[in-house]
XYZ file of C-alpha atoms in Angstrom:
677
model
C 32.742 -25.870 -45.544
C 30.148 -27.571 -46.826
C 27.915 -26.226 -49.707
C 24.855 -26.532 -47.189
C 26.781 -24.260 -44.481
C 28.280 -21.392 -47.088
C 26.779 -18.353 -47.776
C 25.717 -18.505 -51.405
C 25.006 -15.108 -53.680
C 22.242 -17.021 -54.864
C 20.978 -20.574 -56.215
C 20.967 -22.038 -59.588
C 18.663 -25.002 -61.129
C 20.081 -26.149 -64.133
C 18.848 -28.194 -66.784
C 21.761 -28.937 -69.636
C 22.024 -32.429 -71.582
C 25.313 -31.264 -72.650
C 28.145 -32.333 -70.147
C 30.628 -30.215 -71.550
C 27.739 -27.246 -71.473
C 27.171 -28.358 -67.374
C 30.292 -28.435 -66.458
C 31.475 -24.921 -67.957
C 28.407 -22.895 -66.472
C 28.719 -24.724 -63.370
C 32.485 -23.902 -62.692
C 31.963 -20.155 -63.560
C 28.686 -20.273 -61.570
C 30.512 -21.455 -58.492
C 33.047 -18.912 -59.254
C 30.869 -15.916 -59.031
C 29.233 -17.527 -55.652
C 26.000 -19.631 -56.717
C 24.778 -22.648 -55.386
C 24.458 -24.965 -58.891
C 21.721 -27.691 -58.880
C 21.653 -30.354 -61.909
C 18.373 -31.676 -63.162
C 17.552 -33.411 -66.628
C 13.550 -34.389 -66.226
C 10.753 -31.421 -66.297
C 8.760 -33.824 -63.640
C 11.800 -33.734 -61.515
C 12.510 -29.696 -61.606
C 8.842 -28.457 -61.367
C 8.827 -30.525 -58.533
C 12.134 -29.362 -57.112
C 11.210 -25.575 -57.643
C 7.457 -25.880 -55.951
C 9.632 -27.513 -52.744
C 12.955 -25.434 -52.589
C 13.694 -21.352 -53.515
C 15.136 -20.497 -56.256
C 16.732 -17.627 -57.654
C 17.657 -18.412 -61.537
C 17.200 -21.725 -63.775
C 19.040 -21.842 -66.600
C 17.523 -23.741 -69.411
C 19.902 -25.399 -72.175
C 18.155 -25.200 -75.899
C 20.929 -26.395 -77.767
C 19.247 -29.825 -77.550
C 17.099 -30.474 -80.220
C 14.660 -31.821 -77.509
C 14.064 -28.019 -76.004
C 14.447 -26.604 -79.570
C 10.323 -25.996 -79.288
C 10.607 -24.675 -75.683
C 8.375 -27.577 -74.346
C 9.955 -27.680 -71.209
C 9.840 -23.676 -70.866
C 6.304 -23.730 -71.292
C 5.463 -26.540 -68.749
C 7.560 -25.170 -66.515
C 4.986 -22.102 -66.397
C 2.187 -24.051 -66.382
C 3.367 -25.341 -63.618
C 3.317 -22.081 -61.458
C 7.285 -21.301 -61.721
C 7.772 -17.878 -61.513
C 11.669 -18.276 -61.049
C 13.364 -16.108 -63.497
C 14.818 -18.597 -66.441
C 18.003 -17.806 -68.444
C 17.841 -19.697 -72.164
C 21.130 -21.007 -73.180
C 20.712 -21.235 -77.544
C 23.039 -21.656 -80.389
C 21.084 -19.958 -82.391
C 17.594 -17.434 -82.587
C 15.213 -15.735 -84.376
C 13.433 -12.657 -83.493
C 10.261 -14.707 -83.610
C 12.326 -17.459 -81.736
C 12.783 -15.102 -78.747
C 9.611 -13.216 -79.246
C 7.920 -17.279 -78.433
C 10.682 -17.588 -75.455
C 9.556 -13.567 -74.059
C 5.907 -15.132 -73.951
C 6.764 -18.138 -71.873
C 8.137 -16.517 -69.229
C 12.059 -16.174 -70.655
C 14.029 -13.295 -69.038
C 17.205 -13.657 -70.535
C 18.746 -15.311 -73.792
C 22.993 -16.387 -73.575
C 23.861 -17.770 -77.782
C 26.749 -19.417 -78.165
C 29.457 -19.193 -77.912
C 29.582 -17.133 -74.916
C 32.400 -15.965 -72.431
C 31.846 -16.732 -68.194
C 32.048 -13.298 -67.663
C 28.978 -12.447 -69.768
C 27.321 -15.527 -67.597
C 28.035 -14.578 -64.772
C 27.025 -10.691 -65.565
C 23.997 -11.855 -67.082
C 22.888 -14.524 -63.257
C 24.192 -11.713 -61.363
C 22.104 -9.057 -62.955
C 19.007 -11.523 -63.415
C 19.406 -12.457 -59.562
C 19.688 -9.066 -58.312
C 16.829 -7.955 -60.692
C 14.235 -10.505 -58.939
C 15.434 -10.046 -55.361
C 14.553 -6.576 -55.966
C 11.438 -7.182 -57.582
C 10.440 -9.604 -54.566
C 11.264 -6.653 -51.924
C 8.758 -4.355 -53.753
C 6.307 -6.999 -54.125
C 6.434 -7.777 -50.229
C 5.989 -4.119 -49.801
C 3.152 -3.734 -51.833
C 2.047 -6.138 -50.109
C 2.740 -5.184 -46.767
C 1.660 -1.779 -47.315
C -1.927 -2.088 -47.217
C -2.439 -4.943 -44.353
C -0.356 -1.835 -42.366
C -2.317 0.246 -43.190
C -5.395 -1.942 -42.360
C -3.250 -2.930 -38.919
C -3.290 0.870 -37.860
C -6.813 1.632 -38.351
C -7.755 -1.853 -36.168
C -5.313 -1.643 -33.494
C -6.417 2.667 -33.431
C -9.891 1.474 -32.414
C -10.041 0.225 -28.549
C -13.920 0.247 -28.254
C -15.005 -3.412 -28.980
C -18.383 -3.415 -30.274
C -16.973 -0.655 -33.414
C -13.484 -2.797 -33.656
C -15.678 -5.609 -34.282
C -17.796 -3.928 -37.000
C -15.048 -1.925 -38.016
C -12.803 -5.710 -38.777
C -15.968 -6.578 -40.662
C -16.347 -3.439 -43.304
C -12.061 -4.340 -43.916
C -12.695 -8.005 -44.716
C -15.628 -7.041 -47.451
C -13.804 -4.256 -48.708
C -10.569 -6.128 -49.384
C -11.746 -9.380 -49.939
C -14.706 -8.218 -52.285
C -16.630 -10.334 -50.171
C -20.804 -9.929 -50.156
C -21.009 -11.351 -47.221
C -18.729 -11.665 -43.652
C -18.755 -12.609 -39.926
C -16.949 -11.963 -37.038
C -17.558 -15.205 -34.273
C -15.696 -15.617 -31.307
C -15.938 -18.313 -28.583
C -17.874 -17.980 -26.216
C -16.368 -18.743 -22.391
C -17.541 -22.300 -21.540
C -15.755 -22.532 -25.478
C -19.115 -25.359 -26.651
C -20.278 -22.078 -28.731
C -19.578 -19.109 -31.065
C -21.942 -16.192 -31.348
C -21.360 -13.583 -33.767
C -20.306 -10.780 -32.465
C -20.286 -8.374 -36.096
C -21.871 -9.090 -39.770
C -22.744 -8.164 -42.750
C -24.495 -9.061 -46.064
C -26.199 -12.425 -44.070
C -29.410 -13.488 -44.321
C -32.128 -13.096 -42.180
C -32.847 -14.198 -39.263
C -29.126 -14.625 -38.764
C -27.370 -11.341 -37.189
C -24.918 -10.605 -34.527
C -26.507 -13.057 -31.472
C -26.628 -15.826 -33.146
C -24.866 -19.075 -31.623
C -23.607 -22.180 -34.031
C -22.197 -25.596 -31.894
C -18.991 -26.011 -32.130
C -19.417 -29.677 -32.641
C -21.780 -29.063 -35.770
C -20.643 -26.255 -37.632
C -18.093 -25.250 -40.078
C -17.124 -22.644 -38.343
C -17.057 -25.167 -35.695
C -14.713 -27.272 -37.624
C -12.221 -24.641 -38.472
C -12.378 -23.505 -34.862
C -11.772 -26.805 -33.169
C -8.789 -27.900 -35.830
C -7.470 -24.312 -36.314
C -7.311 -24.693 -40.274
C -8.736 -22.556 -42.505
C -11.347 -23.716 -45.548
C -12.122 -22.424 -48.881
C -14.760 -23.560 -51.116
C -15.037 -22.752 -54.380
C -17.955 -22.078 -56.361
C -18.002 -25.847 -57.163
C -18.058 -26.769 -53.621
C -14.903 -28.266 -53.347
C -13.840 -27.733 -49.669
C -9.424 -26.608 -49.814
C -7.971 -28.759 -48.257
C -10.151 -31.651 -48.730
C -12.778 -32.210 -46.183
C -14.974 -35.026 -46.839
C -17.092 -35.147 -43.611
C -17.923 -31.106 -44.142
C -20.098 -31.731 -47.198
C -22.521 -31.572 -45.555
C -22.348 -28.390 -43.466
C -21.469 -26.196 -46.480
C -23.500 -23.085 -47.009
C -26.704 -22.340 -49.195
C -26.457 -22.946 -53.259
C -26.572 -19.718 -53.470
C -23.037 -18.889 -52.427
C -20.512 -18.831 -55.061
C -17.292 -19.402 -53.310
C -16.652 -19.074 -49.252
C -13.424 -18.743 -47.103
C -13.774 -19.280 -43.357
C -10.182 -18.867 -40.864
C -9.616 -19.124 -37.263
C -8.425 -16.409 -35.185
C -5.842 -16.933 -32.939
C -3.649 -14.727 -30.061
C -0.831 -17.251 -29.761
C -1.890 -20.966 -29.263
C -5.864 -19.738 -27.819
C -8.727 -19.402 -30.685
C -10.500 -16.584 -30.025
C -13.216 -17.205 -33.098
C -13.817 -17.788 -36.695
C -13.515 -15.242 -39.879
C -15.247 -15.752 -42.239
C -16.159 -14.197 -46.431
C -18.277 -15.335 -49.010
C -19.868 -14.350 -52.088
C -23.399 -14.859 -53.510
C -25.110 -15.661 -56.991
C -22.167 -14.013 -59.095
C -18.778 -12.949 -58.942
C -15.429 -14.962 -59.162
C -14.200 -17.228 -56.376
C -11.801 -16.508 -53.880
C -8.220 -18.070 -54.565
C -5.277 -19.034 -52.465
C -4.409 -15.089 -52.285
C -7.991 -14.135 -51.006
C -7.453 -16.673 -48.355
C -4.185 -16.231 -47.143
C -4.883 -12.063 -47.167
C -8.584 -13.218 -44.624
C -5.737 -14.763 -42.145
C -3.636 -12.144 -42.757
C -6.606 -10.150 -41.434
C -7.775 -12.632 -38.803
C -3.742 -12.408 -37.349
C -4.588 -8.545 -37.022
C -8.165 -8.948 -35.612
C -6.941 -11.835 -32.790
C -4.282 -8.939 -31.766
C -6.618 -5.971 -32.312
C -9.507 -7.597 -30.311
C -6.914 -8.892 -27.464
C -5.847 -5.060 -26.598
C -9.503 -3.956 -26.819
C -10.243 -6.153 -24.140
C -7.739 -5.532 -21.902
C -7.948 -1.794 -22.505
C -12.455 -2.554 -21.558
C -10.443 -4.308 -18.754
C -8.555 -1.968 -17.563
C -11.209 0.633 -18.277
C -13.753 -1.127 -16.382
C -11.085 -1.597 -13.117
C -10.220 1.995 -13.455
C -13.852 2.974 -13.175
C -14.285 0.549 -10.463
C -11.268 2.359 -8.263
C -12.940 5.469 -9.043
C -15.906 4.290 -8.024
C -14.529 2.545 -4.860
C -13.051 6.061 -4.219
C -15.698 8.103 -4.866
C -18.251 6.764 -2.200
C -15.546 5.736 0.418
C -17.061 7.550 3.751
C -13.304 8.103 4.671
C -11.627 10.940 3.303
C -8.962 9.665 0.536
C -5.798 11.464 -1.022
C -3.407 10.156 -3.356
C -0.124 12.091 -3.004
C 3.086 12.120 -5.295
C 6.627 10.036 -3.499
C 7.421 12.751 -2.093
C 4.060 14.117 -0.257
C 4.023 18.097 -2.534
C 1.400 17.801 -4.222
C -1.903 15.656 -4.359
C -2.690 13.565 -7.226
C -6.323 12.360 -6.673
C -9.229 12.896 -3.953
C -12.740 11.912 -3.138
C -15.639 13.008 -2.333
C -15.412 12.755 0.963
C -12.290 14.612 1.074
C -14.390 17.970 -0.117
C -17.445 17.447 1.430
C -14.955 17.421 4.930
C -12.548 20.134 3.705
C -15.096 22.487 1.270
C -12.679 22.702 -1.540
C -14.053 21.501 -4.680
C -12.126 18.725 -6.198
C -10.226 21.398 -8.999
C -9.069 23.370 -5.781
C -7.698 19.950 -4.379
C -5.973 19.545 -6.887
C -3.580 22.379 -7.056
C -3.661 22.984 -2.762
C -0.658 22.125 -1.599
C -0.975 19.044 1.079
C 0.494 20.784 3.776
C -2.308 23.332 4.463
C -4.876 20.711 4.477
C -3.020 18.899 6.968
C -0.913 20.955 9.058
C 1.350 18.900 10.641
C 1.174 16.570 7.289
C 5.254 15.773 8.496
C 3.960 13.842 11.343
C 2.315 11.086 9.366
C 5.201 10.894 6.238
C 7.826 10.816 8.738
C 5.476 8.094 10.740
C 4.729 6.175 7.014
C 8.997 7.015 6.559
C 9.993 5.266 9.491
C 7.635 2.176 9.575
C 8.912 1.815 5.782
C 12.764 1.756 6.754
C 11.681 -1.001 9.425
C 10.277 -2.898 6.413
C 7.313 -3.169 7.900
C 3.498 -3.760 6.691
C 2.341 -0.985 4.417
C -1.165 -0.558 6.880
C 0.039 1.962 9.554
C -1.508 2.868 12.486
C -4.035 5.407 12.770
C -2.635 9.171 13.387
C -4.900 11.794 15.654
C -4.287 14.461 13.902
C -6.495 18.295 12.626
C -7.270 19.164 9.064
C -7.715 22.129 8.107
C -10.910 23.097 5.949
C -11.575 25.922 3.011
C -13.051 28.199 5.945
C -9.935 28.448 8.279
C -11.968 25.488 10.440
C -9.736 22.784 12.013
C -11.543 19.328 12.367
C -9.549 16.108 14.330
C -9.306 13.738 12.169
C -7.745 10.437 12.440
C -5.488 9.575 9.737
C -3.258 7.176 8.104
C -0.672 6.664 5.527
C 0.539 4.029 3.081
C 2.774 3.614 0.546
C 1.417 2.587 -3.020
C 3.737 0.937 -5.511
C 2.627 2.558 -8.734
C 4.830 3.097 -11.839
C 8.296 2.994 -10.164
C 7.154 5.216 -7.695
C 5.874 4.727 -4.144
C 3.378 6.816 -3.803
C 1.378 8.017 -0.757
C -2.161 7.081 0.356
C -3.617 8.863 2.894
C -6.945 8.164 4.888
C -8.372 10.520 7.218
C -11.544 10.077 9.324
C -13.478 13.030 11.060
C -13.623 11.916 14.894
C -15.326 15.210 15.920
C -18.359 13.145 17.133
C -15.866 9.915 18.439
C -14.038 12.583 20.312
C -17.543 14.076 21.985
C -18.915 10.997 22.996
C -15.067 10.338 24.785
C -15.051 13.413 26.443
C -19.109 13.060 28.148
C -17.872 9.259 28.917
C -14.797 10.034 30.259
C -17.319 13.180 31.964
C -19.280 10.527 33.032
C -16.832 7.721 34.596
C -15.259 10.661 36.454
C -18.705 11.710 38.876
C -19.146 7.878 39.075
C -16.073 7.916 40.751
C -16.873 11.204 42.965
C -19.667 9.076 43.721
C -17.766 6.583 44.864
C -15.157 8.371 46.264
C -17.734 10.365 48.079
C -18.980 7.607 49.965
C -15.144 6.431 50.686
C -14.617 10.050 52.118
C -17.927 9.639 54.260
C -16.757 8.875 57.256
C -13.255 11.122 57.110
C -15.661 14.418 56.455
C -18.241 13.108 59.473
C -16.036 13.451 61.785
C -14.858 16.875 62.159
C -18.648 17.448 61.435
C -19.273 15.797 64.649
C -16.665 18.012 66.064
C -17.633 21.086 64.897
C -21.488 20.278 65.997
C -19.937 19.409 69.117
C -18.506 22.534 69.756
C -20.691 25.135 68.739
C -23.466 23.130 71.100
C -21.233 23.817 73.796
C -20.737 27.118 73.089
C -24.582 27.555 72.671
C -26.626 25.741 75.612
C -24.113 26.701 78.196
C -21.539 29.595 80.015
C -18.258 29.191 78.934
C -15.177 31.427 80.066
C -12.943 33.041 77.664
C -10.334 30.607 77.997
C -12.832 27.803 77.246
C -14.610 29.656 74.344
C -11.307 29.927 72.410
C -10.418 26.082 73.150
C -13.408 24.916 70.830
C -13.054 28.275 68.598
C -9.892 27.116 68.439
C -11.365 23.480 68.331
C -13.537 24.513 65.567
C -11.128 26.345 62.957
C -8.566 23.052 62.919
C -11.660 20.769 61.818
C -13.070 23.349 59.603
C -9.521 23.646 57.687
C -9.484 19.816 57.544
C -13.200 19.549 56.049
C -11.543 22.222 53.383
C -8.775 20.488 52.476
C -10.430 17.665 51.741
C -12.858 19.416 49.408
C -9.737 20.904 48.154
C -7.951 17.610 47.196
C -11.479 16.480 45.666
C -11.999 20.021 43.619
C -8.403 19.563 42.331
C -8.481 16.042 41.212
C -11.755 16.463 38.978
C -11.608 20.169 38.077
C -11.931 19.819 33.715
C -8.516 19.995 32.427
C -7.562 22.684 30.423
C -3.866 21.802 29.486
C -2.469 20.102 26.883
C 0.247 17.327 26.353
C 2.762 18.179 27.867
C 6.224 16.262 30.311
C 4.781 14.646 33.101
C 5.706 13.002 35.976
C 4.038 9.306 36.252
C 5.469 9.116 39.714
C 3.761 12.109 41.110
C 0.472 11.450 39.583
C 0.435 7.959 41.498
C 1.271 10.159 44.733
C -1.487 11.712 44.350
C -3.925 9.413 43.347
C -2.811 7.061 46.673
C -3.159 10.267 48.760
C -6.171 11.179 48.084
C -7.505 7.696 48.625
C -5.007 7.166 51.925
C -8.414 6.800 54.162
C -10.375 4.590 52.453
C -6.762 1.854 52.136
C -6.556 1.895 56.087
C -10.574 1.548 56.635
C -10.155 -1.473 54.366
C -7.194 -2.932 55.986
C -4.851 -2.695 52.783
C -1.103 -2.138 52.344
C 0.231 -0.878 49.861
C 3.808 -1.986 48.498
C 5.154 0.648 45.846
C 8.134 -0.863 43.907
C 10.494 1.482 41.216
C 12.939 4.231 40.250
C 12.448 7.032 42.363
C 12.792 9.379 38.963
C 11.908 7.828 36.320
C 11.749 9.977 32.202
C 9.194 11.290 31.879
C 6.064 10.817 29.742
C 4.084 13.363 27.271
C 0.478 13.113 28.753
C -2.650 15.133 30.051
C -2.117 15.078 33.960
C -5.602 14.905 34.919
C -6.143 12.524 32.216
C -3.724 10.079 33.714
C -5.157 11.094 37.457
C -8.014 9.347 36.005
C -6.886 6.324 34.423
C -4.774 5.670 37.838
C -7.416 6.625 39.877
C -9.369 3.786 38.346
C -7.723 1.170 38.063
C -6.330 1.932 41.775
C -9.596 2.193 43.069
C -10.687 -1.079 41.298
C -8.089 -3.083 43.009
C -9.115 -1.830 46.460
C -13.089 -2.895 45.539
C -11.514 -6.597 44.333
C -9.921 -6.388 48.207
C -12.995 -5.547 50.388
C -11.657 -7.851 53.640
C -7.986 -6.442 52.509
C -5.071 -7.664 50.982
C -2.121 -6.014 49.181
C -1.960 -3.202 46.381
C 1.163 -3.620 44.533
C 2.129 -0.887 42.455
C 5.088 -0.884 40.253
C 6.848 1.795 38.136
C 9.664 1.242 35.792
C 11.358 2.017 32.308
C 11.470 -0.747 29.361
C 15.365 0.054 27.432
C 15.294 -0.305 23.189
C 17.424 -3.575 23.645
C 15.515 -5.203 26.745
C 13.372 -8.162 25.936
C 9.559 -7.890 28.087
C 10.110 -11.749 29.099
C 6.519 -10.954 30.760
C 4.168 -9.687 27.858
C 3.026 -13.101 26.860
C 1.535 -13.825 29.840
C -0.963 -10.127 29.535
C -4.171 -10.355 27.363
C -4.389 -6.898 24.910
C -7.292 -4.993 24.743
C -10.119 -6.168 23.192
C -9.856 -4.222 20.328
C -5.968 -3.076 19.999
C -5.058 -6.001 18.084
C -3.243 -5.549 15.338
C -1.989 -2.362 16.474
C 1.537 -1.271 16.669
C 2.643 -1.192 20.784
C 4.085 1.851 21.908
C 7.512 3.201 20.385
C 10.169 1.575 23.494
C 12.006 3.300 25.496
C 8.632 3.580 27.834
C 7.520 3.552 31.415
C 5.308 0.832 32.290
C 2.872 0.809 35.438
C 1.691 -2.180 36.982
C -1.606 -2.335 39.161
C -1.432 -5.505 40.977
C -3.855 -6.465 43.543
C -4.866 -9.812 45.643
C -8.274 -10.184 45.326
C -10.472 -13.145 43.551
C -9.508 -12.181 40.504
C -10.943 -12.145 36.913
C -12.781 -15.250 34.623
C -10.772 -15.972 31.512
C -14.410 -15.957 30.078
C -14.960 -12.348 31.209
C -11.245 -10.933 30.422
C -12.271 -10.182 26.950
C -15.220 -8.032 27.568
C -13.586 -5.981 30.929
C -12.689 -2.900 28.240
C -16.160 -2.706 26.380
C -18.245 0.340 27.565
C -21.215 -0.236 29.792
C -19.877 -3.972 30.821
C -19.374 -4.617 34.603
C -20.104 -7.722 36.730
C -20.435 -5.652 39.855
C -24.186 -4.493 41.185
C -23.063 -0.879 40.785
C -20.989 1.450 38.901
C -21.518 2.404 35.688
C -18.928 0.240 33.387
C -17.219 2.829 32.218
C -13.918 2.908 34.136
C -11.924 0.626 32.285
C -13.253 1.556 28.720
C -12.464 5.408 29.421
C -8.767 4.360 30.730
C -8.264 2.233 27.738
C -9.539 5.350 25.157
C -6.930 7.766 27.444
C -4.128 5.232 26.936
C -4.827 5.121 23.617
C -4.969 9.170 22.841
C -1.887 8.829 24.702
C -0.061 6.022 22.031
C 0.185 3.859 24.751
C -1.485 0.345 25.664
C -3.597 -1.343 28.208
C -3.130 -4.821 28.865
C -4.558 -7.144 31.932
C -3.196 -10.679 33.473
C -5.586 -12.624 36.165
C -5.558 -15.677 37.647
C -8.783 -16.569 39.648
C -8.029 -16.784 43.782
C -4.704 -15.176 42.775
C -5.425 -11.295 42.202
C -4.989 -9.025 38.881
C -2.278 -6.823 37.546
C -3.544 -3.943 34.937
C -0.367 -2.773 33.116
C 0.329 0.248 31.606
C 3.313 1.471 28.903
C 3.848 4.710 27.973
C 6.289 6.126 25.332
C 9.084 8.498 26.742
C 9.066 11.894 25.893
C 11.383 12.801 23.709
C-alpha cells in the first residue's frame, strides 16, 4: 500500500543531517505508524510546514551548524506552531531552557533506544491533538452561543440589531454596520448599525459599483484594513474608497447564504486600539455566516407569518361560512367569523363543538367527498343543499360544499356553507308566480271547455222558467243541468289538484304517472290545436325521489311551451327511458347544457330520462343560451319565468335539464333525474 493511501498515526518532518541518525529515526517512526518526510533546508521546511499539516517536527542539534538553535528560532519567527522534538548529544540547564523558550516541547539525548523515540513521539502527537481539540471546542463555544442567540430571534429588525451588538462585543469594535442588497442588486442599504458618524444611519444607501462594501459583495471577498491603510488581501484599486482618517482598522466581509450574496458586515476601530488581526477577520466571517442563516430563517418566518395573516384575513372576511375539519370529520380545527354569525356560537364554543351538531346531515356531506375522492375527481365538489342548526335550535337552509385540503400528511376537510334562505324564498316566489301565469294560460285554453256546460245549464234553466213543462221534461232538463255541473266541478277540481300548494316532501314517485296527469289536463287544448301526441317508453320505470307537484309544474311548463310552438298543429313526442350505469349516452353531445350549469357534476347514474319534443319552428342558436334566464322571453305574452323555474326545480332534485333545437325542425327538452335508491 502506498504512503499516500495508508492511514498513519501522524505526520513527522525530520530535519537531520547525519545519515545514520536520519535512517534510524525514520525506521523507528515508520514502524510506529508515522509518515516521515526529510528536509535539510530551513527555508524549505518552513514552506512545507505552512503548506501542509504536520503533527511533529524532529530537529537534529548534533550538527554543529544547529548548536545555537538558529533553525529553531527561524521556525518560530515564521509562525510555525508544530511541536518540536530536539535530538542532542549533550545539554545543560541553560541549553534546555533556551530551547523551551524557542518552542521546543521535548528533547532526546544521544544515544537513545528506538522505543524511547517511539514513546516520546506518540506522546507529543497525542498531546498536540488533544490541545487542538480543546482549542477547537474553546473557539466553537462562543460561536455556538452566538449562533443560538441569533437563530432564536425571528423578528427581522431585532435580529439585525442583535447582529450589530454581537459584532461590537466579540471584536471589540467601535463601529459596526450590516448592509443588505436591495432587490435590484444595484444598491446596498444599511439595515442596522452602531457608532457610525452622522448623518449615516439606518436606511443609508451605497451604490454597489462605487463603494468598498460593494466591492466585497461583488467579489465575495473579505477585506481587512490595518492602521497604515494597507488592504489585505492587496487591492490597489480600493485606495480611493477607504474610510475616513480617524479609522485605525476595519474588516468587511460578505454575508453569504449558499451561493447568494445577502449583503456585507463591517466592523471598525477608530482613533486608538489594536488593529484587527487575521483571527478577527475569521471570526467576523463566522459571525457573517451565522447571521446569513439567521436572516434567511427570519425572512422565511416573516413570509410564513404574513402568508398566515393573509389566510386568516381571507378566512375571517369571507362572506360564506368556512370551517376546517380533521381528516375524520369528527372535530372542528378552525372557523371564520361568518360561521359564528350564522350559527350564533362564539369561536371558542365552535372549537369545542362536534361538527354533526352544526350539520345534522354531516354524514351525507362527508360521503360525497369520499365518493369523489375514490373516483379521483377534482377537489372542488358540487354544492349540496342541507341544514345548519344554530345555537338557538333553529335550522337554516344552506348550500354546502366539501373539499380535501392536504396538510402535514393529512387530508383535512374544508366545508364552505352559504345561507340560501333568501334564495329559497325568491325561488318559491318565482315558482308561485309562474304557477299563476300558467294558470292564466290554462284558464284561456279551458275557457271553451267550461263555456259549453255553462251554456247547456243556462239553456236548461231558461226553458224551465220560460214555459210550462211536464214533469218528465222538467226532470230531463234537471238531469242535463246536473251532468253539466258535475262536468264543471270535475274541470275545476283538476285545476285545483294541479295547482294546490305542495305540503309533501321528497318521496319516490312514478314519472309516467306525473306525465299522465299533465297530459290529461291539457288534452282539450291538444285536440283544439290539432296536435297529435306520441308516447314512447317502458310502462314501468324505476321511481325517482321528487316532490310530485313540483315535477308536474316542470312537465306542464315544457309541454305547454311545446304546444305554443305548434299553433297550427304538429306532433308532440313524449319519451321516457332509463340510462343504466354502463350504457353510453350517444346523444349527450348534441344537447346544450343549461346556462349556469357548466362545471356542475351530472346526475349520478342510473337515471330516468324524460324527453319532450315538438315539431315547431325551433329556437335560434343565439337564443338557446338565454332561454333559462329569468324573465327572458321571445313571446309578447308570458312572464319569462317558466323555464327558469323549471331549471331551479330540476337542480333542487339533483338532476340536469338540457335542450337541443334546430330552426324549422323543432325543439327537444331533456330531463335527467337520478333513480331513487
